[in-house]
mmCIF file of C-alpha atoms and ligand atoms in Angstrom:
data_model
loop_
_atom_site.group_PDB
_atom_site.id
_atom_site.type_symbol
_atom_site.label_atom_id
_atom_site.label_comp_id
_atom_site.label_asym_id
_atom_site.label_seq_id
_atom_site.Cartn_x
_atom_site.Cartn_y
_atom_site.Cartn_z
ATOM 1 C CA MET A 63 24.788 94.359 157.938
ATOM 2 C CA SER A 64 24.010 97.735 159.485
ATOM 3 C CA ARG A 65 25.011 98.500 163.031
ATOM 4 C CA THR A 66 23.605 101.495 164.894
ATOM 5 C CA LEU A 67 24.262 102.851 168.357
ATOM 6 C CA TYR A 68 21.778 105.276 169.900
ATOM 7 C CA ASP A 69 23.928 107.855 171.661
ATOM 8 C CA LEU A 70 22.919 110.648 174.051
ATOM 9 C CA SER A 71 23.569 114.131 172.700
ATOM 10 C CA ALA A 72 23.780 117.639 174.157
ATOM 11 C CA ALA A 73 22.148 120.578 172.362
ATOM 12 C CA ASP A 74 25.234 121.237 170.234
ATOM 13 C CA GLY A 75 25.792 117.581 169.312
ATOM 14 C CA ARG A 76 28.400 116.788 171.986
ATOM 15 C CA ARG A 77 28.187 113.158 173.082
ATOM 16 C CA PHE A 78 28.623 113.034 176.831
ATOM 17 C CA SER A 79 26.985 109.867 178.180
ATOM 18 C CA PRO A 80 29.416 107.758 180.251
ATOM 19 C CA TYR A 81 27.596 104.566 179.304
ATOM 20 C CA CYS A 82 27.515 105.376 175.573
ATOM 21 C CA TRP A 83 31.282 105.999 175.661
ATOM 22 C CA ARG A 84 31.803 102.552 177.169
ATOM 23 C CA ALA A 85 29.824 101.005 174.303
ATOM 24 C CA LYS A 86 31.572 103.063 171.594
ATOM 25 C CA LEU A 87 35.023 102.065 172.830
ATOM 26 C CA ALA A 88 33.940 98.422 173.144
ATOM 27 C CA LEU A 89 32.890 98.507 169.467
ATOM 28 C CA ALA A 90 36.171 100.167 168.455
ATOM 29 C CA HIS A 91 38.151 97.616 170.504
ATOM 30 C CA LYS A 92 36.512 94.850 168.446
ATOM 31 C CA GLY A 93 37.261 96.758 165.229
ATOM 32 C CA LEU A 94 33.547 97.233 164.506
ATOM 33 C CA ASP A 95 32.011 100.267 162.840
ATOM 34 C CA ALA A 96 28.696 101.601 164.030
ATOM 35 C CA ALA A 97 26.713 104.617 162.946
ATOM 36 C CA THR A 98 25.704 106.643 165.966
ATOM 37 C CA VAL A 99 22.285 108.243 166.183
ATOM 38 C CA PRO A 100 22.154 111.301 168.450
ATOM 39 C CA VAL A 101 19.218 111.279 170.839
ATOM 40 C CA ALA A 102 18.050 113.692 173.501
ATOM 41 C CA PHE A 103 16.917 112.422 176.930
ATOM 42 C CA THR A 104 13.285 113.058 175.977
ATOM 43 C CA GLU A 105 13.670 111.071 172.736
ATOM 44 C CA ILE A 106 14.859 107.870 174.457
ATOM 45 C CA PRO A 107 11.339 106.412 174.961
ATOM 46 C CA ALA A 108 10.729 106.597 171.171
ATOM 47 C CA ILE A 109 13.931 104.797 170.080
ATOM 48 C CA LEU A 110 13.187 101.822 167.802
ATOM 49 C CA GLY A 111 9.457 102.275 168.116
ATOM 50 C CA GLY A 112 9.378 102.538 171.899
ATOM 51 C CA GLY A 113 10.121 100.659 175.095
ATOM 52 C CA GLN A 114 13.624 102.036 175.774
ATOM 53 C CA THR A 115 14.385 103.739 179.063
ATOM 54 C CA THR A 116 18.132 104.354 178.782
ATOM 55 C CA VAL A 117 20.939 104.624 176.228
ATOM 56 C CA PRO A 118 23.127 103.145 174.875
ATOM 57 C CA VAL A 119 20.975 100.882 172.731
ATOM 58 C CA LEU A 120 22.738 98.861 170.031
ATOM 59 C CA ASP A 121 20.887 97.691 166.933
ATOM 60 C CA ASP A 122 23.189 95.091 165.402
ATOM 61 C CA GLY A 123 21.434 94.173 162.171
ATOM 62 C CA GLY A 124 18.132 93.783 164.007
ATOM 63 C CA ARG A 125 19.529 92.290 167.213
ATOM 64 C CA ILE A 126 18.753 94.855 169.911
ATOM 65 C CA VAL A 127 21.050 95.059 172.931
ATOM 66 C CA ARG A 128 20.497 97.501 175.824
ATOM 67 C CA ASP A 129 22.913 98.409 178.626
ATOM 68 C CA SER A 130 26.613 99.134 178.119
ATOM 69 C CA PHE A 131 27.872 96.058 179.985
ATOM 70 C CA ALA A 132 25.405 93.803 178.114
ATOM 71 C CA ILE A 133 26.658 95.354 174.851
ATOM 72 C CA ALA A 134 30.275 94.536 175.764
ATOM 73 C CA GLU A 135 29.317 90.953 176.683
ATOM 74 C CA TYR A 136 27.308 90.613 173.478
ATOM 75 C CA LEU A 137 30.268 91.828 171.375
ATOM 76 C CA GLU A 138 32.643 89.508 173.231
ATOM 77 C CA ASP A 139 30.439 86.511 172.460
ATOM 78 C CA ALA A 140 29.513 87.609 168.909
ATOM 79 C CA CYS A 141 33.148 88.365 167.916
ATOM 80 C CA PRO A 142 35.279 85.816 169.796
ATOM 81 C CA ASP A 143 38.115 86.194 167.277
ATOM 82 C CA GLY A 144 38.583 89.924 167.859
ATOM 83 C CA PRO A 145 40.700 91.199 170.765
ATOM 84 C CA SER A 146 39.057 90.240 174.040
ATOM 85 C CA LEU A 147 37.207 92.908 176.021
ATOM 86 C CA PHE A 148 37.536 90.995 179.281
ATOM 87 C CA GLY A 149 40.565 88.713 179.041
ATOM 88 C CA GLY A 150 38.604 85.778 180.457
ATOM 89 C CA GLU A 151 36.083 85.184 183.239
ATOM 90 C CA GLY A 152 38.189 86.911 185.890
ATOM 91 C CA GLY A 153 38.214 89.989 183.655
ATOM 92 C CA ARG A 154 34.412 90.076 183.635
ATOM 93 C CA GLY A 155 34.450 90.150 187.429
ATOM 94 C CA LYS A 156 37.058 92.886 187.472
ATOM 95 C CA ALA A 157 35.030 94.918 184.972
ATOM 96 C CA ARG A 158 31.960 94.542 187.204
ATOM 97 C CA LEU A 159 34.020 95.819 190.144
ATOM 98 C CA ILE A 160 35.100 98.904 188.193
ATOM 99 C CA GLU A 161 31.498 99.372 187.025
ATOM 100 C CA GLY A 162 30.203 99.215 190.610
ATOM 101 C CA TRP A 163 32.925 101.495 191.955
ATOM 102 C CA SER A 164 32.304 104.029 189.178
ATOM 103 C CA MET A 165 28.546 103.954 189.711
ATOM 104 C CA TYR A 166 28.453 104.068 193.508
ATOM 105 C CA ALA A 167 31.647 105.912 194.463
ATOM 106 C CA LEU A 168 32.504 108.164 191.501
ATOM 107 C CA HIS A 169 29.219 109.097 189.808
ATOM 108 C CA PRO A 170 27.689 110.685 192.935
ATOM 109 C CA GLN A 171 30.837 112.788 193.408
ATOM 110 C CA ILE A 172 30.978 113.802 189.743
ATOM 111 C CA SER A 173 27.290 114.737 189.875
ATOM 112 C CA GLY A 174 28.154 117.120 192.705
ATOM 113 C CA LEU A 175 30.865 118.677 190.554
ATOM 114 C CA VAL A 176 29.154 119.112 187.158
ATOM 115 C CA LEU A 177 25.432 118.282 187.249
ATOM 116 C CA ARG A 178 24.294 121.840 186.613
ATOM 117 C CA ASP A 179 26.807 122.169 183.778
ATOM 118 C CA ILE A 180 25.294 119.065 182.178
ATOM 119 C CA TRP A 181 21.847 120.674 182.436
ATOM 120 C CA ALA A 182 23.206 123.841 180.783
ATOM 121 C CA SER A 183 24.516 121.797 177.836
ATOM 122 C CA LEU A 184 21.131 120.216 177.074
ATOM 123 C CA ALA A 185 18.565 121.195 174.474
ATOM 124 C CA PRO A 186 15.684 123.227 175.951
ATOM 125 C CA LYS A 187 13.305 120.280 175.508
ATOM 126 C CA ASP A 188 15.559 118.177 177.758
ATOM 127 C CA GLN A 189 16.263 120.796 180.401
ATOM 128 C CA ASP A 190 12.895 120.584 182.163
ATOM 129 C CA TYR A 191 13.015 116.789 182.262
ATOM 130 C CA PHE A 192 16.607 116.712 183.504
ATOM 131 C CA ARG A 193 16.076 119.346 186.188
ATOM 132 C CA THR A 194 12.895 117.748 187.521
ATOM 133 C CA SER A 195 14.187 114.155 187.527
ATOM 134 C CA ARG A 196 17.603 114.992 189.019
ATOM 135 C CA GLU A 197 16.291 117.420 191.634
ATOM 136 C CA GLN A 198 13.823 114.743 192.708
ATOM 137 C CA ARG A 199 16.624 112.149 192.875
ATOM 138 C CA PHE A 200 19.021 114.339 194.877
ATOM 139 C CA GLY A 201 16.409 116.242 196.893
ATOM 140 C CA ARG A 202 18.076 119.593 196.089
ATOM 141 C CA THR A 203 18.247 122.089 193.229
ATOM 142 C CA LEU A 204 20.916 121.598 190.563
ATOM 143 C CA GLU A 205 22.490 124.853 191.751
ATOM 144 C CA ASP A 206 22.695 123.580 195.342
ATOM 145 C CA ILE A 207 24.108 120.236 194.206
ATOM 146 C CA GLN A 208 26.988 121.905 192.370
ATOM 147 C CA ALA A 209 27.596 124.801 194.814
ATOM 148 C CA GLY A 210 30.990 124.780 196.564
ATOM 149 C CA ARG A 211 32.450 122.247 194.154
ATOM 150 C CA GLU A 212 35.992 123.642 194.445
ATOM 151 C CA GLU A 213 36.073 122.435 198.073
ATOM 152 C CA ARG A 214 35.136 118.901 197.014
ATOM 153 C CA LEU A 215 37.591 118.564 194.134
ATOM 154 C CA GLU A 216 40.546 117.406 196.226
ATOM 155 C CA ALA A 217 38.484 114.650 197.854
ATOM 156 C CA PHE A 218 37.377 113.478 194.430
ATOM 157 C CA ARG A 219 40.959 113.369 193.164
ATOM 158 C CA LYS A 220 42.030 111.432 196.272
ATOM 159 C CA SER A 221 39.279 108.895 195.680
ATOM 160 C CA LEU A 222 40.998 107.882 192.410
ATOM 161 C CA GLN A 223 43.981 106.541 194.379
ATOM 162 C CA PRO A 224 43.075 102.866 193.729
ATOM 163 C CA ILE A 225 43.534 103.530 189.999
ATOM 164 C CA ARG A 226 46.849 105.331 190.524
ATOM 165 C CA HIS A 227 47.924 102.282 192.494
ATOM 166 C CA ALA A 228 46.941 99.939 189.620
ATOM 167 C CA LEU A 229 48.673 102.199 187.076
ATOM 168 C CA THR A 230 52.000 101.959 188.921
ATOM 169 C CA HIS A 231 51.978 98.230 188.088
ATOM 170 C CA ALA A 232 50.649 98.242 184.505
ATOM 171 C CA PRO A 233 49.825 100.811 181.829
ATOM 172 C CA TYR A 234 46.123 99.907 181.831
ATOM 173 C CA ILE A 235 43.544 98.672 184.326
ATOM 174 C CA GLY A 236 43.378 95.634 182.036
ATOM 175 C CA GLY A 237 47.152 95.125 182.347
ATOM 176 C CA LYS A 238 49.454 95.373 179.312
ATOM 177 C CA THR A 239 46.552 96.237 177.012
ATOM 178 C CA PRO A 240 43.260 98.032 177.649
ATOM 179 C CA LEU A 241 40.124 96.048 178.450
ATOM 180 C CA PHE A 242 36.491 96.952 178.984
ATOM 181 C CA ALA A 243 37.324 97.887 182.595
ATOM 182 C CA ASP A 244 39.441 100.749 181.184
ATOM 183 C CA TYR A 245 36.564 101.938 179.004
ATOM 184 C CA ILE A 246 34.194 101.918 181.968
ATOM 185 C CA LEU A 247 36.335 104.352 183.947
ATOM 186 C CA PHE A 248 37.152 106.328 180.806
ATOM 187 C CA GLY A 249 33.397 106.810 180.180
ATOM 188 C CA THR A 250 32.871 108.023 183.708
ATOM 189 C CA LEU A 251 35.599 110.690 183.443
ATOM 190 C CA GLN A 252 34.692 111.557 179.847
ATOM 191 C CA TRP A 253 31.137 112.379 180.995
ATOM 192 C CA ALA A 254 32.408 115.388 182.953
ATOM 193 C CA ARG A 255 35.130 116.308 180.482
ATOM 194 C CA VAL A 256 32.684 116.610 177.585
ATOM 195 C CA ALA A 257 29.802 118.255 179.420
ATOM 196 C CA SER A 258 31.716 120.742 181.586
ATOM 197 C CA ASP A 259 34.762 123.035 181.618
ATOM 198 C CA PHE A 260 35.437 122.164 185.256
ATOM 199 C CA GLN A 261 38.750 120.307 185.284
ATOM 200 C CA LEU A 262 38.412 117.118 187.279
ATOM 201 C CA LEU A 263 41.977 115.845 186.905
ATOM 202 C CA ALA A 264 45.224 117.683 187.570
ATOM 203 C CA GLU A 265 47.402 117.740 184.445
ATOM 204 C CA ARG A 266 50.244 115.610 185.816
ATOM 205 C CA ASP A 267 47.989 113.082 187.480
ATOM 206 C CA PRO A 268 48.823 109.565 186.192
ATOM 207 C CA VAL A 269 45.078 109.078 185.777
ATOM 208 C CA ALA A 270 45.048 112.041 183.369
ATOM 209 C CA VAL A 271 47.935 110.516 181.409
ATOM 210 C CA TRP A 272 46.122 107.152 181.245
ATOM 211 C CA PHE A 273 42.894 108.965 180.228
ATOM 212 C CA ALA A 274 44.633 110.783 177.365
ATOM 213 C CA GLY A 275 46.101 107.464 176.196
ATOM 214 C CA ILE A 276 42.646 105.853 176.077
ATOM 215 C CA ALA A 277 41.224 108.869 174.194
ATOM 216 C CA ASP A 278 43.973 108.413 171.576
ATOM 217 C CA LEU A 279 43.171 104.752 170.892
ATOM 218 C CA TYR A 280 41.473 103.630 167.664
ATOM 219 C CA GLY A 281 42.327 106.738 165.688
ATOM 220 C CA GLY A 282 41.471 109.041 168.568
ATOM 221 C CA ARG A 283 37.929 107.647 169.019
ATOM 222 C CA GLY A 284 37.641 109.160 172.475
ATOM 223 C CA LYS A 285 38.431 112.614 171.122
ATOM 224 C CA ARG A 286 35.578 112.530 168.617
ATOM 225 C CA VAL A 287 32.984 114.068 170.909
ATOM 226 C CA MET A 288 30.913 115.518 168.030
ATOM 227 C CA GLU A 289 29.855 113.337 165.111
HETATM 228 N N1 GSH B 527 23.185 100.467 183.219
HETATM 229 C C1 GSH B 527 22.954 101.264 182.036
HETATM 230 C C2 GSH B 527 22.758 102.709 182.446
HETATM 231 C C3 GSH B 527 22.465 103.601 181.235
HETATM 232 C C4 GSH B 527 22.013 104.993 181.638
HETATM 233 O O1 GSH B 527 21.650 105.255 182.794
HETATM 234 N N2 GSH B 527 22.048 105.891 180.656
HETATM 235 C C5 GSH B 527 21.585 107.247 180.884
HETATM 236 C C6 GSH B 527 22.347 108.211 180.011
HETATM 237 S S1 GSH B 527 23.984 108.472 180.606
HETATM 238 C C7 GSH B 527 20.148 107.341 180.451
HETATM 239 O O2 GSH B 527 19.798 106.844 179.396
HETATM 240 N N3 GSH B 527 19.292 107.975 181.251
HETATM 241 C C8 GSH B 527 17.922 108.131 180.881
HETATM 242 C C9 GSH B 527 17.216 109.101 181.770
HETATM 243 O O3 GSH B 527 17.796 109.611 182.712
HETATM 244 O O4 GSH B 527 16.051 109.351 181.469
HETATM 245 C C10 GSH B 527 24.109 101.063 181.057
HETATM 246 O O5 GSH B 527 25.208 100.675 181.507
HETATM 247 O O6 GSH B 527 23.927 101.251 179.837
#
């Protein structure tokens, strides 16, 4: 049975989407192979004949699943014998908390640190779309959004304190082993790491150590940013 994941790509083939990284690590966690198909922002509406608005999209032998969290839940239910992505119902709630925190607390900050760099990494056909849609969303130019980022870096690093707290008690957000909650935060930080040279994490930060450990899992899946 063929399994395909539609994965956002920069002009040079770098895969930077936070949500696609969540899905790719969820597949690897379950020991499942999937071919990834690189897509540009402007190609998303044409995926699988049309009707898609975001990636990742998983085509699992004809079963189409959209949305990274829905993909993780689908894999959990479809492969109950593989290692769990949630560790039970409470784990689903915890993963939703990390998803919400990433989306509402971290993504806006990261956008302010690297959004113009993301634009610079895109293929020309995507750059107009990205600039127009993001400038409309933020009400400012990409240049204004990213300006003065050095002054905001410390506040961003401080905002990761809840994770440092969790990592003093266990090696992963999931506890003794990584769970989908780990991949959610990994995807969020990987987004900036892949699309920009601006260093979000200080080298000795326990979050950076945890991040490197997640990137090393499954034969270094998180390091394979070009395919
Ligand atoms: N809730 C969705 C969000 C997916 C999402 O927003 N993906 C972005 C790429 S990182 C996208 O496809 N954006 C399309 C666009 O901006 O046109 C998920 O978890 O998969």
